Amino acid sequence: MSDTSFTPRVFSGIQPSGGLTLGNYLGAIKRFVSMQDEAYETVYCMVDLHAITAKLLDPKELHYNTRELAAGFIASGISPEKSILINQSQVPEHAQLAWIFNCIARMGWMSRMTQFKDKAGKNAEKVSLGLFAYPALMAADILIYHATHVPVGDDQKQHLELTRDIASKFNHDYGVDFFPITEPVIEGAATRVMSLRDGSKKMSKSDPSDASRINMTDDVDTIAKKIRKAKTDPDALPSEAAGLEGRVEARNLINIYAALSEQSVDQVLAEVGGQQFGTFKPLLAELAVEKLAPISSEMARLMAQPDEIDRILACGAAQAREITAPILKKTYDIIGMVS
Ligand code: AQP
C-alpha cells in the first residue's frame, strides 16, 4: 500500500522524563529543525503521557520538565511559526486513538519490544501496564496526524516498525486505506549516541549517572569535565573508519564530533587521526561548548517566561486538534461507533 495520497507530514516527540541530552539533540532534534524547511508540515511534541510510564514523576518535576523541553525545542531552532509545537496531554485524540490501537496490536508483537525488555529488566511483573502499552500510544501519536515521516534516533526503529504493522492491520481488518505506512527517518552521524561511561549503553536522560551524559543545560566547565573523564582506550585515533572497529568508546566520541561539526566520520578522522585522546578530547569539548552554549543560554532566557511557553503550547494544541479531531472521528466511523 502506498502513502502517496497523504499530505507529507512529519511527527516526532521526546519524553519530558528528565533534562534533554546530547543524544536527544543529535539523534532527533537536529533533524526536526532541518525538516521544517523541507516540503513537510511538521508537528513536534513533548510526550508527557509517555513520561509517566517508567515511573510516576513528581508533578512539579513533570511540569518543569515539559516547559524546559519546550524551551529546548525552541532554543534549538524549532519555530512555532513553522511547526506545530504541543504537549501530548493537551491533544486528547492521541490517547483516544491509543485505546483503539491497544485493540489492534497483538500481545505477541508487544512482547517482542526490546525497549520494554530493557526497561522492565527482571522486574516485568512489577512495571506498569503503561510501559508495556507505550508503543501503541506512540503509534497513535504518529497516526493521529496521518504522519508520513518520523525522524528518530536508532533506538526507536522497532517501535516504528510496530507503528507500520498497526496501520497495516487496521487498514486490512477494516478494508480501508486510511492510515499511512509511515517512513522512519534515521539519519546523521550520531543516530545512537552512547553513554560517556560505558560505550555499550545508550546515552539516556534516566541513567542514574549524570557523568554518563551531556545535558543541554550543562555549563561550560561541566561539559569539558565530562568529556575529559569520558571512558576511552589507550590507543591513538585511527585515520580511517575501519580502525574504529571494536573501539566503541572511540567511535562514540568521533561520531559526536562528526555530528556536531556536520562532517562525515572519514572527514573527521582525516583531521584527527593519529592524535591521542589527551589532544582530541579538548577539541571535542571546545566544539561541544561552541554548539551547545548558545542553546542552553536561550533555554534559560525562555524559561524565565513560562507564560509565553504555555501560550505557544496552547496555540499548538488548538492547531493540532484541527488535524486530529477529524481523523479520530473518521476512525470511529470506520469502526462503527455511534456519534
Ligand atoms: N542516545 C541517543 N542517541 C540518539 N538518539 C537518541 N534519542 C534518545 N536517546 C538517544 C532519540 O531522542 C528521541 C526522544 O527519545 P525519548 O526521550 O522520547 O525516549 P528515549 O529514546 O527512551 O530517550 P532517553 O533519553 O533514553 O529517555 P529515558 O531515559 O526517559 O528513557 C527519540 O527519537 C530517540 O530515538
GROMACS .gro file of C-alpha atoms and ligand atoms in nm:
model
  374
    1MET     CA    1   0.000   0.000   0.000
    2SER     CA    2   0.146   0.339  -0.095
    3ASP     CA    3   0.130   0.653   0.114
    4THR     CA    4   0.145   0.887  -0.185
    5SER     CA    5  -0.210   1.012  -0.129
    6PHE     CA    6  -0.122   1.151   0.215
    7THR     CA    7  -0.002   1.505   0.282
    8PRO     CA    8   0.374   1.487   0.358
    9ARG     CA    9   0.368   1.540   0.731
   10VAL     CA   10   0.632   1.488   0.999
   11PHE     CA   11   0.556   1.397   1.359
   12SER     CA   12   0.805   1.325   1.635
   13GLY     CA   13   0.826   1.360   2.010
   14ILE     CA   14   1.050   1.349   2.314
   15GLN     CA   15   0.958   1.249   2.669
   16PRO     CA   16   0.983   1.514   2.941
   17SER     CA   17   1.114   1.240   3.170
   18GLY     CA   18   1.428   1.439   3.256
   19GLY     CA   19   1.651   1.704   3.102
   20LEU     CA   20   1.736   1.697   2.731
   21THR     CA   21   2.057   1.513   2.647
   22LEU     CA   22   2.309   1.544   2.367
   23GLY     CA   23   2.168   1.209   2.243
   24ASN     CA   24   1.821   1.359   2.201
   25TYR     CA   25   1.971   1.663   2.030
   26LEU     CA   26   2.191   1.479   1.779
   27GLY     CA   27   1.962   1.178   1.727
   28ALA     CA   28   1.638   1.369   1.692
   29ILE     CA   29   1.612   1.746   1.740
   30LYS     CA   30   1.873   1.849   1.482
   31ARG     CA   31   1.675   1.664   1.217
   32PHE     CA   32   1.344   1.807   1.348
   33VAL     CA   33   1.484   2.153   1.283
   34SER     CA   34   1.605   2.083   0.929
   35MET     CA   35   1.277   1.914   0.828
   36GLN     CA   36   1.091   2.238   0.900
   37ASP     CA   37   1.248   2.383   0.587
   38GLU     CA   38   1.171   2.084   0.366
   39ALA     CA   39   0.840   2.007   0.195
   40TYR     CA   40   0.657   1.884   0.506
   41GLU     CA   41   0.408   2.004   0.762
   42THR     CA   42   0.586   1.946   1.093
   43VAL     CA   43   0.439   1.859   1.433
   44TYR     CA   44   0.669   1.822   1.735
   45CYS     CA   45   0.556   1.701   2.073
   46MET     CA   46   0.651   1.680   2.438
   47VAL     CA   47   0.513   1.330   2.505
   48ASP     CA   48   0.413   1.386   2.868
   49LEU     CA   49   0.179   1.084   2.878
   50HIS     CA   50   0.478   0.864   2.791
   51ALA     CA   51   0.689   1.027   3.062
   52ILE     CA   52   0.490   0.858   3.342
   53THR     CA   53   0.515   0.504   3.203
   54ALA     CA   54   0.851   0.407   3.356
   55LYS     CA   55   0.775   0.571   3.692
   56LEU     CA   56   0.537   0.836   3.821
   57LEU     CA   57   0.722   1.166   3.836
   58ASP     CA   58   0.678   1.433   4.100
   59PRO     CA   59   0.401   1.653   3.946
   60LYS     CA   60   0.614   1.968   3.983
   61GLU     CA   61   0.904   1.793   3.812
   62LEU     CA   62   0.691   1.678   3.518
   63HIS     CA   63   0.550   2.029   3.481
   64TYR     CA   64   0.900   2.181   3.490
   65ASN     CA   65   1.047   1.921   3.253
   66THR     CA   66   0.771   1.980   2.997
   67ARG     CA   67   0.831   2.355   2.987
   68GLU     CA   68   1.207   2.302   2.981
   69LEU     CA   69   1.175   2.060   2.690
   70ALA     CA   70   0.960   2.313   2.502
   71ALA     CA   71   1.230   2.573   2.570
   72GLY     CA   72   1.492   2.324   2.442
   73PHE     CA   73   1.297   2.267   2.120
   74ILE     CA   74   1.258   2.638   2.053
   75ALA     CA   75   1.616   2.725   2.154
   76SER     CA   76   1.745   2.454   1.917
   77GLY     CA   77   1.564   2.618   1.627
   78ILE     CA   78   1.211   2.478   1.619
   79SER     CA   79   0.995   2.772   1.528
   80PRO     CA   80   0.630   2.789   1.640
   81GLU     CA   81   0.573   2.984   1.317
   82LYS     CA   82   0.689   2.688   1.107
   83SER     CA   83   0.592   2.389   1.324
   84ILE     CA   84   0.305   2.289   1.546
   85LEU     CA   85   0.453   2.253   1.894
   86ILE     CA   86   0.245   2.069   2.153
   87ASN     CA   87   0.243   1.871   2.472
   88GLN     CA   88   0.064   1.542   2.415
   89SER     CA   89  -0.187   1.564   2.702
   90GLN     CA   90  -0.341   1.884   2.560
   91VAL     CA   91  -0.445   1.694   2.248
   92PRO     CA   92  -0.675   1.420   2.383
   93GLU     CA   93  -0.711   1.241   2.048
   94HIS     CA   94  -0.363   1.085   2.100
   95ALA     CA   95  -0.486   0.885   2.400
   96GLN     CA   96  -0.823   0.812   2.239
   97LEU     CA   97  -0.666   0.658   1.929
   98ALA     CA   98  -0.419   0.470   2.151
   99TRP     CA   99  -0.712   0.277   2.301
  100ILE     CA  100  -0.819   0.163   1.955
  101PHE     CA  101  -0.460   0.061   1.880
  102ASN     CA  102  -0.445  -0.137   2.207
  103CYS     CA  103  -0.718  -0.345   2.049
  104ILE     CA  104  -0.537  -0.374   1.713
  105ALA     CA  105  -0.183  -0.458   1.838
  106ARG     CA  106  -0.125  -0.822   1.935
  107MET     CA  107   0.029  -0.929   2.267
  108GLY     CA  108   0.297  -1.121   2.075
  109TRP     CA  109   0.405  -0.805   1.888
  110MET     CA  110   0.426  -0.601   2.206
  111SER     CA  111   0.614  -0.875   2.392
  112ARG     CA  112   0.894  -0.856   2.136
  113MET     CA  113   0.971  -0.487   2.201
  114THR     CA  114   1.332  -0.467   2.317
  115GLN     CA  115   1.285  -0.128   2.488
  116PHE     CA  116   1.021  -0.285   2.714
  117LYS     CA  117   1.251  -0.578   2.791
  118ASP     CA  118   1.542  -0.340   2.866
  119LYS     CA  119   1.337  -0.106   3.084
  120ALA     CA  120   1.144  -0.380   3.264
  121GLY     CA  121   1.456  -0.592   3.317
  122LYS     CA  122   1.398  -0.868   3.570
  123ASN     CA  123   1.105  -0.673   3.711
  124ALA     CA  124   0.849  -0.736   3.434
  125GLU     CA  125   0.573  -0.833   3.679
  126LYS     CA  126   0.605  -0.506   3.868
  127VAL     CA  127   0.624  -0.247   3.590
  128SER     CA  128   0.316  -0.056   3.477
  129LEU     CA  129   0.077  -0.169   3.207
  130GLY     CA  130   0.152   0.172   3.052
  131LEU     CA  131   0.517   0.077   2.995
  132PHE     CA  132   0.403  -0.232   2.806
  133ALA     CA  133   0.143  -0.038   2.603
  134TYR     CA  134   0.384   0.253   2.530
  135PRO     CA  135   0.445   0.157   2.163
  136ALA     CA  136   0.068   0.155   2.088
  137LEU     CA  137   0.044   0.510   2.226
  138MET     CA  138   0.347   0.603   2.016
  139ALA     CA  139   0.175   0.461   1.706
  140ALA     CA  140  -0.131   0.671   1.791
  141ASP     CA  141   0.085   0.985   1.838
  142ILE     CA  142   0.208   0.940   1.481
  143LEU     CA  143  -0.103   0.813   1.307
  144ILE     CA  144  -0.349   1.060   1.462
  145TYR     CA  145  -0.173   1.312   1.231
  146HIS     CA  146  -0.155   1.069   0.936
  147ALA     CA  147   0.218   1.146   0.961
  148THR     CA  148   0.416   1.010   0.668
  149HIS     CA  149   0.767   1.061   0.811
  150VAL     CA  150   0.908   1.027   1.163
  151PRO     CA  151   1.262   1.147   1.245
  152VAL     CA  152   1.403   0.946   1.538
  153GLY     CA  153   1.720   0.801   1.682
  154ASP     CA  154   1.815   0.443   1.600
  155ASP     CA  155   1.667   0.307   1.927
  156GLN     CA  156   1.314   0.383   1.804
  157LYS     CA  157   1.338   0.177   1.485
  158GLN     CA  158   1.149  -0.120   1.627
  159HIS     CA  159   0.865   0.098   1.757
  160LEU     CA  160   0.826   0.248   1.410
  161GLU     CA  161   0.806  -0.099   1.258
  162LEU     CA  162   0.527  -0.173   1.504
  163THR     CA  163   0.353   0.152   1.401
  164ARG     CA  164   0.361   0.029   1.040
  165ASP     CA  165   0.222  -0.311   1.148
  166ILE     CA  166  -0.063  -0.146   1.340
  167ALA     CA  167  -0.152   0.079   1.044
  168SER     CA  168  -0.145  -0.219   0.804
  169LYS     CA  169  -0.359  -0.437   1.030
  170PHE     CA  170  -0.617  -0.162   1.084
  171ASN     CA  171  -0.634  -0.094   0.709
  172HIS     CA  172  -0.657  -0.465   0.630
  173ASP     CA  173  -0.911  -0.557   0.901
  174TYR     CA  174  -1.148  -0.274   0.805
  175GLY     CA  175  -1.077  -0.292   0.430
  176VAL     CA  176  -0.965   0.071   0.409
  177ASP     CA  177  -0.658   0.269   0.303
  178PHE     CA  178  -0.693   0.508   0.594
  179PHE     CA  179  -0.365   0.513   0.787
  180PRO     CA  180  -0.036   0.580   0.604
  181ILE     CA  181   0.255   0.338   0.629
  182THR     CA  182   0.497   0.577   0.796
  183GLU     CA  183   0.863   0.608   0.693
  184PRO     CA  184   1.126   0.629   0.967
  185VAL     CA  185   1.391   0.898   0.912
  186ILE     CA  186   1.708   0.778   1.090
  187GLU     CA  187   1.991   0.990   0.955
  188GLY     CA  188   2.314   1.160   1.056
  189ALA     CA  189   2.649   1.069   1.209
  190ALA     CA  190   2.509   1.015   1.559
  191THR     CA  191   2.183   0.822   1.540
  192ARG     CA  192   2.283   0.634   1.857
  193VAL     CA  193   2.491   0.839   2.098
  194MET     CA  194   2.639   0.614   2.367
  195SER     CA  195   2.698   0.671   2.737
  196LEU     CA  196   3.025   0.850   2.817
  197ARG     CA  197   3.089   0.596   3.094
  198ASP     CA  198   3.000   0.276   2.907
  199GLY     CA  199   3.021   0.262   2.528
  200SER     CA  200   2.783  -0.035   2.513
  201LYS     CA  201   2.490   0.160   2.666
  202LYS     CA  202   2.282   0.435   2.503
  203MET     CA  203   2.319   0.787   2.644
  204SER     CA  204   1.993   0.833   2.832
  205LYS     CA  205   1.830   1.102   3.044
  206SER     CA  206   1.725   0.847   3.305
  207ASP     CA  207   2.072   0.690   3.353
  208PRO     CA  208   2.147   0.722   3.727
  209SER     CA  209   2.498   0.851   3.645
  210ASP     CA  210   2.496   1.218   3.541
  211ALA     CA  211   2.855   1.171   3.417
  212SER     CA  212   2.721   0.931   3.152
  213ARG     CA  213   2.553   1.208   2.955
  214ILE     CA  214   2.585   1.568   2.843
  215ASN     CA  215   2.272   1.759   2.937
  216MET     CA  216   2.174   2.051   2.717
  217THR     CA  217   2.173   2.267   3.030
  218ASP     CA  218   2.526   2.172   3.145
  219ASP     CA  219   2.762   2.467   3.183
  220VAL     CA  220   3.094   2.502   3.002
  221ASP     CA  221   3.305   2.354   3.283
  222THR     CA  222   3.072   2.057   3.332
  223ILE     CA  223   3.076   1.974   2.960
  224ALA     CA  224   3.457   1.993   2.950
  225LYS     CA  225   3.490   1.781   3.265
  226LYS     CA  226   3.250   1.511   3.142
  227ILE     CA  227   3.434   1.484   2.810
  228ARG     CA  228   3.774   1.479   2.983
  229LYS     CA  229   3.655   1.192   3.204
  230ALA     CA  230   3.479   1.002   2.924
  231LYS     CA  231   3.587   0.640   2.907
  232THR     CA  232   3.831   0.570   2.620
  233ASP     CA  233   4.109   0.324   2.535
  234PRO     CA  234   4.486   0.382   2.540
  235ASP     CA  235   4.540   0.379   2.160
  236ALA     CA  236   4.574   0.677   1.927
  237LEU     CA  237   4.282   0.760   1.695
  238PRO     CA  238   4.288   0.583   1.358
  239SER     CA  239   4.296   0.769   1.026
  240GLU     CA  240   4.012   0.568   0.872
  241ALA     CA  241   3.670   0.449   0.993
  242ALA     CA  242   3.773   0.081   0.970
  243GLY     CA  243   4.018   0.146   1.256
  244LEU     CA  244   3.727   0.217   1.492
  245GLU     CA  245   3.613  -0.147   1.471
  246GLY     CA  246   3.573  -0.288   1.823
  247ARG     CA  247   3.654   0.052   1.983
  248VAL     CA  248   3.304   0.153   2.095
  249GLU     CA  249   3.405   0.449   2.311
  250ALA     CA  250   3.638   0.594   2.047
  251ARG     CA  251   3.370   0.550   1.782
  252ASN     CA  252   3.117   0.729   2.001
  253LEU     CA  253   3.335   1.036   2.056
  254ILE     CA  254   3.420   1.054   1.685
  255ASN     CA  255   3.051   1.021   1.589
  256ILE     CA  256   2.965   1.304   1.830
  257TYR     CA  257   3.241   1.522   1.681
  258ALA     CA  258   3.122   1.442   1.326
  259ALA     CA  259   2.758   1.521   1.406
  260LEU     CA  260   2.841   1.847   1.585
  261SER     CA  261   3.079   1.964   1.311
  262GLU     CA  262   2.848   1.838   1.032
  263GLN     CA  263   3.124   1.630   0.875
  264SER     CA  264   3.146   1.262   0.790
  265VAL     CA  265   3.343   1.025   1.017
  266ASP     CA  266   3.608   0.990   0.742
  267GLN     CA  267   3.650   1.369   0.721
  268VAL     CA  268   3.694   1.390   1.099
  269LEU     CA  269   3.947   1.107   1.104
  270ALA     CA  270   4.144   1.266   0.821
  271GLU     CA  271   4.179   1.567   1.054
  272VAL     CA  272   4.238   1.399   1.392
  273GLY     CA  273   4.378   1.053   1.300
  274GLY     CA  274   4.697   0.977   1.496
  275GLN     CA  275   4.601   1.201   1.790
  276GLN     CA  276   4.588   1.067   2.145
  277PHE     CA  277   4.267   1.125   2.342
  278GLY     CA  278   4.453   1.379   2.556
  279THR     CA  279   4.472   1.600   2.245
  280PHE     CA  280   4.135   1.510   2.091
  281LYS     CA  281   3.915   1.548   2.399
  282PRO     CA  282   3.982   1.922   2.445
  283LEU     CA  283   3.895   1.975   2.075
  284LEU     CA  284   3.570   1.788   2.123
  285ALA     CA  285   3.490   1.981   2.441
  286GLU     CA  286   3.554   2.312   2.265
  287LEU     CA  287   3.326   2.214   1.976
  288ALA     CA  288   3.050   2.089   2.209
  289VAL     CA  289   3.059   2.413   2.408
  290GLU     CA  290   3.056   2.623   2.090
  291LYS     CA  291   2.742   2.443   1.965
  292LEU     CA  292   2.555   2.387   2.294
  293ALA     CA  293   2.622   2.705   2.494
  294PRO     CA  294   2.402   2.929   2.273
  295ILE     CA  295   2.118   2.674   2.306
  296SER     CA  296   2.143   2.648   2.683
  297SER     CA  297   2.155   3.025   2.731
  298GLU     CA  298   1.849   3.067   2.507
  299MET     CA  299   1.673   2.792   2.707
  300ALA     CA  300   1.743   2.985   3.027
  301ARG     CA  301   1.603   3.304   2.872
  302LEU     CA  302   1.285   3.123   2.762
  303MET     CA  303   1.243   2.952   3.099
  304ALA     CA  304   1.220   3.296   3.255
  305GLN     CA  305   0.898   3.344   3.051
  306PRO     CA  306   0.685   3.039   3.139
  307ASP     CA  307   0.361   3.214   3.035
  308GLU     CA  308   0.496   3.255   2.684
  309ILE     CA  309   0.585   2.884   2.668
  310ASP     CA  310   0.235   2.792   2.790
  311ARG     CA  311   0.082   3.025   2.529
  312ILE     CA  312   0.282   2.859   2.249
  313LEU     CA  313   0.173   2.511   2.365
  314ALA     CA  314  -0.195   2.612   2.395
  315CYS     CA  315  -0.183   2.762   2.048
  316GLY     CA  316  -0.011   2.448   1.914
  317ALA     CA  317  -0.280   2.228   2.072
  318ALA     CA  318  -0.558   2.426   1.902
  319GLN     CA  319  -0.381   2.392   1.563
  320ALA     CA  320  -0.314   2.023   1.625
  321ARG     CA  321  -0.677   1.946   1.705
  322GLU     CA  322  -0.783   2.080   1.366
  323ILE     CA  323  -0.591   1.780   1.226
  324THR     CA  324  -0.653   1.519   1.495
  325ALA     CA  325  -1.027   1.563   1.567
  326PRO     CA  326  -1.141   1.479   1.209
  327ILE     CA  327  -0.900   1.182   1.191
  328LEU     CA  328  -1.035   1.042   1.518
  329LYS     CA  329  -1.395   1.100   1.404
  330LYS     CA  330  -1.328   0.915   1.078
  331THR     CA  331  -1.157   0.632   1.271
  332TYR     CA  332  -1.465   0.596   1.494
  333ASP     CA  333  -1.690   0.598   1.186
  334ILE     CA  334  -1.483   0.322   1.022
  335ILE     CA  335  -1.504   0.111   1.339
  336GLY     CA  336  -1.878   0.166   1.378
  337MET     CA  337  -1.901   0.385   1.686
  338VAL     CA  338  -2.232   0.577   1.701
  339SER     CA  339  -2.176   0.952   1.706
  340AQP     N1  340   2.142   0.825   2.293
  340AQP     C1  341   2.068   0.860   2.189
  340AQP     N2  342   2.122   0.873   2.068
  340AQP     C2  343   2.048   0.911   1.960
  340AQP     N3  344   1.915   0.940   1.971
  340AQP     C3  345   1.858   0.930   2.091
  340AQP     N4  346   1.732   0.951   2.134
  340AQP     C4  347   1.725   0.928   2.267
  340AQP     N5  348   1.845   0.891   2.315
  340AQP     C5  349   1.930   0.890   2.207
  340AQP     C6  350   1.623   0.992   2.048
  340AQP     O1  351   1.558   1.102   2.109
  340AQP     C7  352   1.419   1.095   2.080
  340AQP     C8  353   1.340   1.106   2.207
  340AQP     O2  354   1.362   0.997   2.292
  340AQP     P1  355   1.276   0.990   2.425
  340AQP     O3  356   1.326   1.087   2.522
  340AQP     O4  357   1.133   1.001   2.399
  340AQP     O5  358   1.296   0.843   2.473
  340AQP     P2  359   1.421   0.755   2.482
  340AQP     O6  360   1.462   0.712   2.346
  340AQP     O7  361   1.387   0.645   2.578
  340AQP     O8  362   1.532   0.855   2.538
  340AQP     P3  363   1.604   0.854   2.675
  340AQP     O9  364   1.690   0.974   2.684
  340AQP    O10  365   1.672   0.720   2.692
  340AQP    O11  366   1.484   0.872   2.776
  340AQP     P4  367   1.453   0.786   2.904
  340AQP    O12  368   1.581   0.777   2.979
  340AQP    O13  369   1.345   0.861   2.978
  340AQP    O14  370   1.406   0.653   2.854
  340AQP     C9  371   1.395   0.964   2.007
  340AQP    O15  372   1.388   0.993   1.868
  340AQP    C10  373   1.517   0.884   2.038
  340AQP    O16  374   1.548   0.792   1.936
   0.00000   0.00000   0.00000
